[in-house]
Short mmCIF file of C-alpha atoms and ligand atoms in Angstrom, two decimals:
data_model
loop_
_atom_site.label_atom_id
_atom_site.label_comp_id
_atom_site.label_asym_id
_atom_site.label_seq_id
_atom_site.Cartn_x
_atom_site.Cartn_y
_atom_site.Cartn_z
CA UNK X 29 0.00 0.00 0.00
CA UNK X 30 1.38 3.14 -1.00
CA UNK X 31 0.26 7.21 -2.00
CA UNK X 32 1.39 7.46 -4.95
CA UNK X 33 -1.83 7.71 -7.29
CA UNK X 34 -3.56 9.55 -10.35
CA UNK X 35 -5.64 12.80 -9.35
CA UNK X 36 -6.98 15.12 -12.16
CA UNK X 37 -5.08 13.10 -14.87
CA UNK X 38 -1.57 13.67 -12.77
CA UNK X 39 0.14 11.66 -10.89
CA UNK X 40 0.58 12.80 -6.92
CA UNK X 41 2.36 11.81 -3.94
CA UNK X 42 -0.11 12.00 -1.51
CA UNK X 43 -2.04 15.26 -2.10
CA UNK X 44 1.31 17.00 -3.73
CA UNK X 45 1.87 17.01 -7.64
CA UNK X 46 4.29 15.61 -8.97
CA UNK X 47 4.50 17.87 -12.07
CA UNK X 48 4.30 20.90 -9.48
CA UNK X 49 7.81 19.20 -7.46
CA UNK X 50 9.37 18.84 -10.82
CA UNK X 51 8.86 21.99 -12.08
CA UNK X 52 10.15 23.21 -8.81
CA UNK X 53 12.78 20.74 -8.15
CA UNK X 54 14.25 19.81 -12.07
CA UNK X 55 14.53 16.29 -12.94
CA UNK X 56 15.39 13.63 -12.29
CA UNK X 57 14.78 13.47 -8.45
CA UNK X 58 13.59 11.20 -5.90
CA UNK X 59 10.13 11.60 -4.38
CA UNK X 60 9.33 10.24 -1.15
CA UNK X 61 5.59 9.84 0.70
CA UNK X 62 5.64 10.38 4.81
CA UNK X 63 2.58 8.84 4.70
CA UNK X 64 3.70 5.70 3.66
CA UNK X 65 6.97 5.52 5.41
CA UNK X 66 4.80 6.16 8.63
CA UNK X 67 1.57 3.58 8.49
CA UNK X 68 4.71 0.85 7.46
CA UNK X 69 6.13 1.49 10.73
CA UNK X 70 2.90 1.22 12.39
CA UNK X 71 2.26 -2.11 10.83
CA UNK X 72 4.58 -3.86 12.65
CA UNK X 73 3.90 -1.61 15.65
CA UNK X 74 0.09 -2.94 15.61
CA UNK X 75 0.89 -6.39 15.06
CA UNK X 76 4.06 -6.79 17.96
CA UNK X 77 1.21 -4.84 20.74
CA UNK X 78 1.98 -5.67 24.48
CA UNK X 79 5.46 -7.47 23.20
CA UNK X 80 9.27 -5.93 24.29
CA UNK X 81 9.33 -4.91 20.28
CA UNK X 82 12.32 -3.03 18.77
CA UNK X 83 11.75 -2.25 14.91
CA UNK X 84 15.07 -1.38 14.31
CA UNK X 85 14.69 0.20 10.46
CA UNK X 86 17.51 -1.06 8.41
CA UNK X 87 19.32 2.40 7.32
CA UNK X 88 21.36 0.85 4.22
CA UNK X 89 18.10 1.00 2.36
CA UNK X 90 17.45 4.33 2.39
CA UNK X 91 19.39 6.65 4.71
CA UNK X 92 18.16 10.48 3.72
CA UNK X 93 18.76 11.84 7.22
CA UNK X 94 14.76 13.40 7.41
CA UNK X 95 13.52 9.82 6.22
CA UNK X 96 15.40 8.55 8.94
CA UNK X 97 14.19 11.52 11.66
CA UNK X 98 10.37 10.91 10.05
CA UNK X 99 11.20 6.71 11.39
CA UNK X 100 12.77 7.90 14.90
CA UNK X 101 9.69 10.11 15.48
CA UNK X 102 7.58 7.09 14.96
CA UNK X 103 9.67 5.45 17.66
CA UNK X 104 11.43 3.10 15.31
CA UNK X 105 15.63 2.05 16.16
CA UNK X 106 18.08 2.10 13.33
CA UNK X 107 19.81 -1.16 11.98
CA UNK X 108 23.42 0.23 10.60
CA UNK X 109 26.02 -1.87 8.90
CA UNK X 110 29.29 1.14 9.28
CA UNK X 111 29.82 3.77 11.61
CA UNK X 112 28.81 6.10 8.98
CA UNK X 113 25.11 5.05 9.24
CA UNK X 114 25.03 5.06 12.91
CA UNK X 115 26.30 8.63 12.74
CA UNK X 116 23.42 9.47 10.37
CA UNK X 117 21.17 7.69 12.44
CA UNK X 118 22.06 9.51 15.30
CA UNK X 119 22.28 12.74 13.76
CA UNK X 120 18.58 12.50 13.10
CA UNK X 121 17.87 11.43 16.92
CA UNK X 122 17.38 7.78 17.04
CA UNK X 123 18.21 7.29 20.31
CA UNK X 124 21.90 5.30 20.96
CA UNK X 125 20.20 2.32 23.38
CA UNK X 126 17.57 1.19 19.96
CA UNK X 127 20.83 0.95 17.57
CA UNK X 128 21.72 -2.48 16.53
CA UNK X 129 25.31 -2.54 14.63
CA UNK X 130 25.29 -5.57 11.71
CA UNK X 131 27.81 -6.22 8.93
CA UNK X 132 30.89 -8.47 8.41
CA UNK X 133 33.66 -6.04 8.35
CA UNK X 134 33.20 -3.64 11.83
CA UNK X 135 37.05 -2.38 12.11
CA UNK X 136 38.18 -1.62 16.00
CA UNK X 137 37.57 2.31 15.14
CA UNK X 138 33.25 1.57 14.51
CA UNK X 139 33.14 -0.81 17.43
CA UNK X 140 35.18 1.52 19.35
CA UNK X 141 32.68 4.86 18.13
CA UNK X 142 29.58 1.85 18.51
CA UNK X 143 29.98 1.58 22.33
CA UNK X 144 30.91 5.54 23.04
CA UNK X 145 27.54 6.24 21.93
CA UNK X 146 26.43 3.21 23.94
CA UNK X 147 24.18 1.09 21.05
CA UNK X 148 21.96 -1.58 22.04
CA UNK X 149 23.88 -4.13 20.62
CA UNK X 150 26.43 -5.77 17.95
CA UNK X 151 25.50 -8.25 15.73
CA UNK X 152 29.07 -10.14 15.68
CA UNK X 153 29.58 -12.62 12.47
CA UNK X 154 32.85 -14.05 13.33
CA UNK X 155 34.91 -15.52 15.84
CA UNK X 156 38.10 -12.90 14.90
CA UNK X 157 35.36 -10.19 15.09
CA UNK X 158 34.28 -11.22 18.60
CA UNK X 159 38.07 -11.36 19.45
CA UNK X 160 38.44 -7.51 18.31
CA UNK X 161 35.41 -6.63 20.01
CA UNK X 162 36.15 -8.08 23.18
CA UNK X 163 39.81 -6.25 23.22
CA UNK X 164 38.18 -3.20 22.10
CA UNK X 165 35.32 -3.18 25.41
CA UNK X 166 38.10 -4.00 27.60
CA UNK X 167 40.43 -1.51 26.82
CA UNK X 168 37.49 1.03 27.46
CA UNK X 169 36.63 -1.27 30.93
CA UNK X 170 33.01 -1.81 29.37
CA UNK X 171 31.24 -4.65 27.96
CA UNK X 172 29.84 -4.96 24.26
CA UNK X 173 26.21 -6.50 24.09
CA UNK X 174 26.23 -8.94 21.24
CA UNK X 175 24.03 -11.39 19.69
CA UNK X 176 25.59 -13.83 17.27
CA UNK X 177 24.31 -13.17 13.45
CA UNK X 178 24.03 -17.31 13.21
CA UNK X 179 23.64 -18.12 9.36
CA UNK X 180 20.66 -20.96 8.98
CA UNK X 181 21.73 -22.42 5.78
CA UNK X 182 18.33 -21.39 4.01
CA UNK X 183 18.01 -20.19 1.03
CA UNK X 184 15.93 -17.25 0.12
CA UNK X 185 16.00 -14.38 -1.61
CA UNK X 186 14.52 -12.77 -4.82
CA UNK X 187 18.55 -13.01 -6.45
CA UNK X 188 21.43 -14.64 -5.89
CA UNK X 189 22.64 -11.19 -5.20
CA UNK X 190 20.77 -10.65 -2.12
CA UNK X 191 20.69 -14.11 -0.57
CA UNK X 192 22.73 -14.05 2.54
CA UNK X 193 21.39 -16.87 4.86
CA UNK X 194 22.51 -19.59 2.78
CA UNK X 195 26.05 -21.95 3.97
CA UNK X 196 28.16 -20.21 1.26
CA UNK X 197 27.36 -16.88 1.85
CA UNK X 198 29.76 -14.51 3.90
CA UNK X 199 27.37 -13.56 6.18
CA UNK X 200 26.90 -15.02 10.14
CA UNK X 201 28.53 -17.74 12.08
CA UNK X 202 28.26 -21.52 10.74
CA UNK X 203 25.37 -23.21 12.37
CA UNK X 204 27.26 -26.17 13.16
CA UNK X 205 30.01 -23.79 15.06
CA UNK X 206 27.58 -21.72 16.75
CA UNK X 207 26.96 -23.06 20.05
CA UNK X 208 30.68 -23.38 20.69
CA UNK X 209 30.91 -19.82 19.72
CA UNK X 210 28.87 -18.79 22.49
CA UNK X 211 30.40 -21.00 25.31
CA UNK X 212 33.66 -18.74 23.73
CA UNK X 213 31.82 -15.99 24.29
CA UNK X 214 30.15 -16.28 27.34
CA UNK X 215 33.74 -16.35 28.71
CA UNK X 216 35.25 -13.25 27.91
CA UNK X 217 35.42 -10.35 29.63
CA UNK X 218 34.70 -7.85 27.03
CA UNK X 219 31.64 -9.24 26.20
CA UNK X 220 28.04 -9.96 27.21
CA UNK X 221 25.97 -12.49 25.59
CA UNK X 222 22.32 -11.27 25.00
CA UNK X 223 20.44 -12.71 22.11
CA UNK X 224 20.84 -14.48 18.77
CA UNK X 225 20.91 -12.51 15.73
CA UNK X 226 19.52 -13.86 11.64
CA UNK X 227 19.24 -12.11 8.31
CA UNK X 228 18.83 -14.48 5.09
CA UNK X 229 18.64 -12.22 2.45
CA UNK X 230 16.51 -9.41 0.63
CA UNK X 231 13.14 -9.21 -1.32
CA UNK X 232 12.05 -12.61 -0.09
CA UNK X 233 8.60 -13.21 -1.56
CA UNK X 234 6.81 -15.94 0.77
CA UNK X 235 7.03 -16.72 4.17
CA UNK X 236 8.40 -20.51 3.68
CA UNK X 237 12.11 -19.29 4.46
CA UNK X 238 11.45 -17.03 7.57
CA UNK X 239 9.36 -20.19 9.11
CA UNK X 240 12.16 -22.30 8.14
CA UNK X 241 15.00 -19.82 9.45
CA UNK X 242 13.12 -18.38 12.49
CA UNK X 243 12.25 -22.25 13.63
CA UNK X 244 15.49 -23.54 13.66
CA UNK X 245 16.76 -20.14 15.91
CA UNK X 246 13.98 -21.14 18.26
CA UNK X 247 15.20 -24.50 18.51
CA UNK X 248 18.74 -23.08 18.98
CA UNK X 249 17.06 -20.20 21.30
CA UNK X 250 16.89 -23.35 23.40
CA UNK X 251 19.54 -25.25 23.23
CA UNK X 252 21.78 -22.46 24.17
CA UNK X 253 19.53 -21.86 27.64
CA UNK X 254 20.18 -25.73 27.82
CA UNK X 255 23.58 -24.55 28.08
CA UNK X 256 23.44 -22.21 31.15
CA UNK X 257 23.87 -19.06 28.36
CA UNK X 258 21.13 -16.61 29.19
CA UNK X 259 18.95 -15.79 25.79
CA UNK X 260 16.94 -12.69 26.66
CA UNK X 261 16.81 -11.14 22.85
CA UNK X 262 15.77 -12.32 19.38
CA UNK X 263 16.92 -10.16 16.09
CA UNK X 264 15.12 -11.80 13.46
CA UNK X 265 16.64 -9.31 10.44
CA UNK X 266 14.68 -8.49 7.60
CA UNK X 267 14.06 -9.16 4.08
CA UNK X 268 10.29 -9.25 3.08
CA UNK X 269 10.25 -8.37 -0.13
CA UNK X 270 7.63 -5.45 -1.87
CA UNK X 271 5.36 -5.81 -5.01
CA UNK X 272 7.12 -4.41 -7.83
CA UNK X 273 4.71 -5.46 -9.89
CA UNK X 274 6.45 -8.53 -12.18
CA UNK X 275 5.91 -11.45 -10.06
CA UNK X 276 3.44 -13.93 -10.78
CA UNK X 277 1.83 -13.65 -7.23
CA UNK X 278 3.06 -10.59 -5.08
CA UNK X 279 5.14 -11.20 -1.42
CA UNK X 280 3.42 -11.96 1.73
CA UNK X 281 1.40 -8.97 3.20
CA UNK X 282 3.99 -7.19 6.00
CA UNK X 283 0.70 -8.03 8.82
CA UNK X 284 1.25 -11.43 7.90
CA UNK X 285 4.71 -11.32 8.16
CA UNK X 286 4.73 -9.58 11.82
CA UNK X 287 2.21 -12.38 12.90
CA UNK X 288 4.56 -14.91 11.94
CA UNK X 289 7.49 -13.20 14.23
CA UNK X 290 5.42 -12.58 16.61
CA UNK X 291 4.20 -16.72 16.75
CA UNK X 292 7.55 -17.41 17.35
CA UNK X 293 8.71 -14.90 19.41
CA UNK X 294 6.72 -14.79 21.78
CA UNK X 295 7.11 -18.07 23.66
CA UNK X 296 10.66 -17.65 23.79
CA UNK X 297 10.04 -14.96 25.90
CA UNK X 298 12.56 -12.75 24.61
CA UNK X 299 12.92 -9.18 23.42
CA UNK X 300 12.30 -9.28 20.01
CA UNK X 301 14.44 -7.20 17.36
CA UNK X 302 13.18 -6.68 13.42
CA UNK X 303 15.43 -4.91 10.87
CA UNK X 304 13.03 -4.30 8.42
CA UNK X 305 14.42 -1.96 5.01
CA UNK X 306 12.71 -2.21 2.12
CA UNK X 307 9.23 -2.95 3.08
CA UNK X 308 9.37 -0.21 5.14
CA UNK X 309 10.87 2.33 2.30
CA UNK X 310 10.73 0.18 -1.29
CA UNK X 311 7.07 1.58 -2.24
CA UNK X 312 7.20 4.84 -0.22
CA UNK X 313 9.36 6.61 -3.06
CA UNK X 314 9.40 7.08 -6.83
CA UNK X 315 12.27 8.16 -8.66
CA UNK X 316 10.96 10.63 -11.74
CA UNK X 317 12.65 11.54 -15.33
CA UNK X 318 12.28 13.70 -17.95
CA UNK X 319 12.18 12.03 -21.19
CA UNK X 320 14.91 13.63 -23.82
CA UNK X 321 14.54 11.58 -26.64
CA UNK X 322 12.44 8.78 -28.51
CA UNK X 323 14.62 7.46 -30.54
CA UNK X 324 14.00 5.05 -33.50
CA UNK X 325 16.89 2.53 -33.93
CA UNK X 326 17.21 -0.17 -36.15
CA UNK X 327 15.66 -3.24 -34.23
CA UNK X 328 14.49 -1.33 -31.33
CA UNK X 329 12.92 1.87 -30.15
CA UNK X 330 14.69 4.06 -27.04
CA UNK X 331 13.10 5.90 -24.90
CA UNK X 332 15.92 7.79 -22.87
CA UNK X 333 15.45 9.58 -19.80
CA UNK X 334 17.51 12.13 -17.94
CA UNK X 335 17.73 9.61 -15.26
CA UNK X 336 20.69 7.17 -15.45
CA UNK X 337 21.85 3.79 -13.99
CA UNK X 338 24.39 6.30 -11.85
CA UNK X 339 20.97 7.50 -9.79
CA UNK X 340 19.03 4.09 -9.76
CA UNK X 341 21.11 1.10 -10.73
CA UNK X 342 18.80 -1.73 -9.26
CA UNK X 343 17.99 -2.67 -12.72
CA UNK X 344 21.36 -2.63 -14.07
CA UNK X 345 22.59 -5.00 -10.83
CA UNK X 346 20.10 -7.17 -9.53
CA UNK X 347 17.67 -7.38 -12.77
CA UNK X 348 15.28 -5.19 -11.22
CA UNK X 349 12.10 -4.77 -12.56
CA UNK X 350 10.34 -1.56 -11.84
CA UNK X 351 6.63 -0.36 -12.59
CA UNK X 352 7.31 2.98 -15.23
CA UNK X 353 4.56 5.15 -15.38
CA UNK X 354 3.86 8.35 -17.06
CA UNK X 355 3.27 11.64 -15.06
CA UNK X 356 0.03 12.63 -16.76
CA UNK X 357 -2.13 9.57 -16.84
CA UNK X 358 -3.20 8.25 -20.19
CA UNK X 359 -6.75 7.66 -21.24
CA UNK X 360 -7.57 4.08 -21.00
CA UNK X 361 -7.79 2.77 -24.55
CA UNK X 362 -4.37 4.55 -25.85
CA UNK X 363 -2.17 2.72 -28.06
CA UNK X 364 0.91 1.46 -26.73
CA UNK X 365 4.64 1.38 -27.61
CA UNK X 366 7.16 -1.23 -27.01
CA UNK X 367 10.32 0.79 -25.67
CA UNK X 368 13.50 -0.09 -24.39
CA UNK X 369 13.51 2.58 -22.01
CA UNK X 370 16.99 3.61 -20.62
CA UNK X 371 19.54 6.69 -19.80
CA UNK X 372 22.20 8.86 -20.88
CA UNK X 373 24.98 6.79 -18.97
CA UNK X 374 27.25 5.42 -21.68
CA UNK X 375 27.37 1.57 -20.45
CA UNK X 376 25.16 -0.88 -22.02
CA UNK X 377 23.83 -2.02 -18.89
CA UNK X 378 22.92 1.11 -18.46
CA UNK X 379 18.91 -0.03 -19.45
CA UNK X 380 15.61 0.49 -16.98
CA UNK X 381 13.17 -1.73 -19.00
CA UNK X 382 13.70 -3.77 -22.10
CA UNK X 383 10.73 -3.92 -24.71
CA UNK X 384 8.06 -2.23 -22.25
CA UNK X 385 4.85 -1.24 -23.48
CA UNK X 386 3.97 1.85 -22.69
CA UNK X 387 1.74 4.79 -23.67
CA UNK X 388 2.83 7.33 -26.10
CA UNK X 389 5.30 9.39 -24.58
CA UNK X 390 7.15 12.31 -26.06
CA UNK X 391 10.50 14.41 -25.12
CA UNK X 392 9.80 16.55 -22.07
CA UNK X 393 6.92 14.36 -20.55
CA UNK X 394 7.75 13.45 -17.44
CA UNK X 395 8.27 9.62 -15.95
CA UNK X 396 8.14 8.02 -12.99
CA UNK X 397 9.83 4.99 -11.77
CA UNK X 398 7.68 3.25 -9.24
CA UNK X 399 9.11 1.54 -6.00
CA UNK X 400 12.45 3.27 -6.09
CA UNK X 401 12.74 4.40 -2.27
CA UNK X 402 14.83 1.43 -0.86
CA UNK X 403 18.12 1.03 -2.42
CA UNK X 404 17.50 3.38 -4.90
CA UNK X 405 19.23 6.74 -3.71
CA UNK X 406 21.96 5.32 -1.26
CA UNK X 407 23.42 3.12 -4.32
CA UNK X 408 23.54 6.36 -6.49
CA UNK X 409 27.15 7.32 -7.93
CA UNK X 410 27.99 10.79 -9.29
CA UNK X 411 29.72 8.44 -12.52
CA UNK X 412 29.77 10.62 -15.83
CA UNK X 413 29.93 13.84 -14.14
CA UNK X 414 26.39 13.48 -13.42
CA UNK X 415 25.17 15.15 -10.11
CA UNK X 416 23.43 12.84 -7.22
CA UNK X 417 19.58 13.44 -8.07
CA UNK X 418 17.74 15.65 -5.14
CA UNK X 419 15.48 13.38 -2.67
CA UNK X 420 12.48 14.99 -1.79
CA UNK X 421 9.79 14.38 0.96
CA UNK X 422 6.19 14.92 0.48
CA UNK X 423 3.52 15.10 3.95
CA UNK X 424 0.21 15.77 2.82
CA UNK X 425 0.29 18.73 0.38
CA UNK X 426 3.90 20.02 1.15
CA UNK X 427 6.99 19.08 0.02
CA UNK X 428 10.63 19.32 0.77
CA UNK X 429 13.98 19.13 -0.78
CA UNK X 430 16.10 16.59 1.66
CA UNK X 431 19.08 16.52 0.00
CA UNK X 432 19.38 19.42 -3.04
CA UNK X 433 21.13 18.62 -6.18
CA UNK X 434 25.00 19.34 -5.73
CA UNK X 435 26.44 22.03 -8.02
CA UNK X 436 28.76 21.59 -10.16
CA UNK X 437 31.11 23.34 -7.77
CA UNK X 438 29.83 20.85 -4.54
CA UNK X 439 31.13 17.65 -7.59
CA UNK X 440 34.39 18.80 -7.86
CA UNK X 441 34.86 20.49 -4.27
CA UNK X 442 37.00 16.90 -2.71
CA UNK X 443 39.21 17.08 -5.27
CA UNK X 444 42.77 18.95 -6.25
CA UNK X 445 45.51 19.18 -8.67
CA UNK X 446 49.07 18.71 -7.26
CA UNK X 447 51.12 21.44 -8.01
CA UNK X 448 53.51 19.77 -10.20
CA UNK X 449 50.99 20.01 -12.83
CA UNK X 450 50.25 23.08 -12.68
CA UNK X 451 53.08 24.20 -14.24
C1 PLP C 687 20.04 -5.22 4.44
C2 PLP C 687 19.79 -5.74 5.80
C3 PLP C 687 18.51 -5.66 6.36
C4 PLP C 687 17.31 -5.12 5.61
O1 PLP C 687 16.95 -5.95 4.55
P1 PLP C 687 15.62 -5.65 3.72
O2 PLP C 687 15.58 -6.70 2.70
O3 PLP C 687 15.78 -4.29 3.14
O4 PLP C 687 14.48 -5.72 4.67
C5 PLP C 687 18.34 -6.10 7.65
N1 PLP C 687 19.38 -6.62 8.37
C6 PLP C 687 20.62 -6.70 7.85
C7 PLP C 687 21.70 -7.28 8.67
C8 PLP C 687 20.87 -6.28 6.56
O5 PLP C 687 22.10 -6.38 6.04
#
C-alpha cells in the first residue's frame, strides 16, 4: 500500500503534484511519501502490541537523514552496517540504546565509536570479530552486548545477489560452530551475551524461508539456555520483499509477516528485534525523469530519460524490474509502444526496461519509476559527471527538498591538482 496515485489526470504523492515538485525541483529526483513511510512502521507496531518490540529500520536502504528523523519520530531504532550510518542515524535522533550494529567487516575504530555512543547491541559474524570486540570493550573497561548473526543455511532471496542466509554466503557464524561460539563468548570479559541474531537475504517473496530460518533459531534459542547461556533477545533481520509489480503472485502482506514473528517470538520470551528496510521504504518513493529523446533505432525503439543507472542502478545489478509510469495519466484505450527505455549513462547495462509497453510518450513528458525508495538513492554514484539526483519528501500537500542537487562546484569540491601540474 502506498500514496502514490492519479488525481486530475496527474500523478501525486499524496495530495502534492508531482509535475508541481518537478517543475520546482528539475529532474530527475527522488520523491518520497511520509505517509507511507509512517503507516509501514505502524504495521509492525500494531501487530508486535503488548510485546518488548524493537523495529530497528535497516538504514542501508534508504538513509536520507529526514527519512530517517520521520522513522525515529515514529519510535522506530536504526539497523546500521558502518559507523557512517550510525552517525546518520544519530544525527537525526534515534536514540543510541535502539541501535543495533550488523555487517561483516566492523574495524576496531566503529566498534570503538559503537559503544561511546552506547548502542543496544552488535551483531558479531565471526569468531576474529568477537576477538576484536572483546579487546576493544576491555580496553574502554566496558562490555559490548552482542548477539551472534548465526547463518541458517536457508536459502531465500529474490537473487542470488541478495541471498545471505545460505552456507556459502559470507554472512553469520556456521550453524554447526555456533553453540561453541557462544560457550567462547560467554567467557570473555569484554563481552556480554544477549540474544541471537539472523538475516537471510533481501526481497524474499513468501514466508516458507522465515518459518524455516526463524524455527530452527527457536530450537537453537533453546539449546543455548540448555547450556546455562542466558537468551533474553531475538533479532530476526529483515528481508520481506515489496510488489514491484512482475511477479506472478506478489510477497506476503507485512501483517502477515509480523504475525509470523510474533508466533515465534513470543514463547521464547525474549525481546524481540526486526530490521526491516525495504518494506518499510521500497514503495514509499518514486524516482521521476524527464524524457529527452524517442529514438528510432534499427531493431528497437529508445526511450531515454535524464535519469541514469548512476541514480538508480537496481535494474542494471540485480535485474530489477520496476513499474514505469507516465506523469500525466493516459486515457484508457491509448495505443501502446514497445520501448526499451533507458539513460544517458554510456554503459550498455545502463537499461531500466527492455521492450516495455507503454503509452505514447514524447521528449519533455515526465516519468516516474515506481518503487524506487529502498536502495535506490543510497546506491547512487555521481559516474559521468552526473550530479546525485535531489530526494524529496512529500507530507500531505507540502513538500521538501532533503538533500538538493549538488552544483557543479559541490562535484568537484573533494578534489585537487598537485602542483607539479600546474606548471
Ligand atoms: C540489508 C539488511 C537488512 C534489511 O533488509 P531488507 O531486505 O531491506 O528488509 C536487515 N538486516 C541486515 C543485517 C541487513 O544487512
Amino acid at each position: 500500500m502506498h500514496h502514490f496515485a492519479y488525481r486530475n489526470g496527474v500523478l501525486h504523492a499524496e495530495d502534492a503534484s508531482i509535475e508541481a515538485i518537478a517543475a520546482a525541483v528539475g529532474t530527475p529526483f527522488y520523491c518520497y511519501s511520509a505517509a507511507t513511510l509512517r503507516r509501514h512502521v505502524r504495521v509492525f507496531r500494531e501487530a508486535f502490541g503488548g510485546l518488548d518490540a524493537l523495529v530497528a529500520y535497516s538504514v542501508k536502504a534508504n538513509a536520507n537523514l529526514a527519512v530517517l528523523k520521520l522513522l525515529a519520530n515514529e519510535g522506530a531504532g536504526a539497523d546500521v552496517v558502518s559507523g557512517g550510518e550510525l552517525r546518520r542515524a544519530r544525527a537525526a535522533g534515534v536514540p543510541a540504546a535502539r541501535i543495533v550494529f550488523s555487517g561483516v567487516g566492523k574495524t576496531r575504530e566503529e566498534m570503538a565509536l559503537a559503544l561511546d555512543e552506547g548502542i543496544h547491541q552488535f551483531n558479531v559474524e565471526s569468531e576474529p570479530e568477537l576477538d576484536a570486540l572483546n579487546d576493544v570493550a576491555q580496553s574502554k573497561g566496558t562490555k559490548a552486548s552482542i548477539a551472534f548473526r548465526v547463518n541458517p543455511d536457508v536459502k531465500a532471496g529474490g537473487h542470488e545477489k541478495i541471498s545471505t542466509g545460505k552456507a556459502e554466503d559470507k554472512f553469520g557464524v556456521a550453524w554447526t560452530r555456533a553453540r561453541d561460539l557462544y560457550r567462547r563468548a560467554a567467557s570473555l570479559p569484554g563481552i556480554a551475551v544477549k540474544g541471537v541474531d539472523l538475516h537471510i537475504g533481501s526481497q524474499i517473496a513468501d514466508l516458507a524461508p522465515f518459518e524455516a530460518a526463524f524455527a530452527k533459531v527457536a530450537e537453537l534459542v533453546k539449546s543455548l539456555r540448555a547450556d546455562g547461556i542466558a537468551i533474553e533477545r531475538l533479532d530476526v533481520g529483515g528481508g520481506l520483499g515489496v510488489p514491484y509489480g512482475d511477479a506472478p503472485a506478489d510477497p506476503p502482506h507485512p501483517e502477515e509477516y509480523a504475525r509470523l514473528i510474533r508466533r515465534i517470538a513470543e514463547p521464547l520470551g525474549v525481546q524481540l528485534i526486526c530490521e526491516p528496510g525495504r518494506m518499510i521504504a521500497g514503495n514509499a518513493g518514486v524516482l521521476v525523469a524527464r524524457v529527452i529523446y524517442d529514438k528510432e533505432g534499427e531493431r528497437r525503439r529508445f526511450l531515454i530519460l535524464d535519469a541514469g543507472m548512476n541514480d538508480l542502478i537496481r535494474p542494471a545489478l540485480y535485474d530489477a524490474w520496476h513499474d514505469i509510469r507516465p506523469v500525466r495519466e493516459p486515457a484508457p484505450d491509448s495505443a501502446r509502444t514497445v520501448y526499451d527505455v533507458v539513460g544517458p549513462v554510456c554503459e550498455s547495462s545502463d537499461v531500466f526496461a527492455r521492450a516495455r509497453a507503454l503509452p505514447p510518450l514524447r521528449a519533455g513528458d515526465l516519468v516516474a519509476i515506481m518503487t524506487a525508495g529502498a536502495y535506490g538513492a543510497v546506491l547512487s554514484s555521481q559516474y559521468n559527471a552526473r550530479p546525485l539526483a535531489p530526494e524529496v519528501l512529500v507530507s500531505g500537500g507540502r513538500f521538501a527538498v532533503t538533500r538538493r542537487r549538488p552544483s557543479f562546484e559541490d562535484m568537484i569540491a573533494l578534489e585537487t591538482t598537485p602542483d607539479w601540474l600546474n606548471g
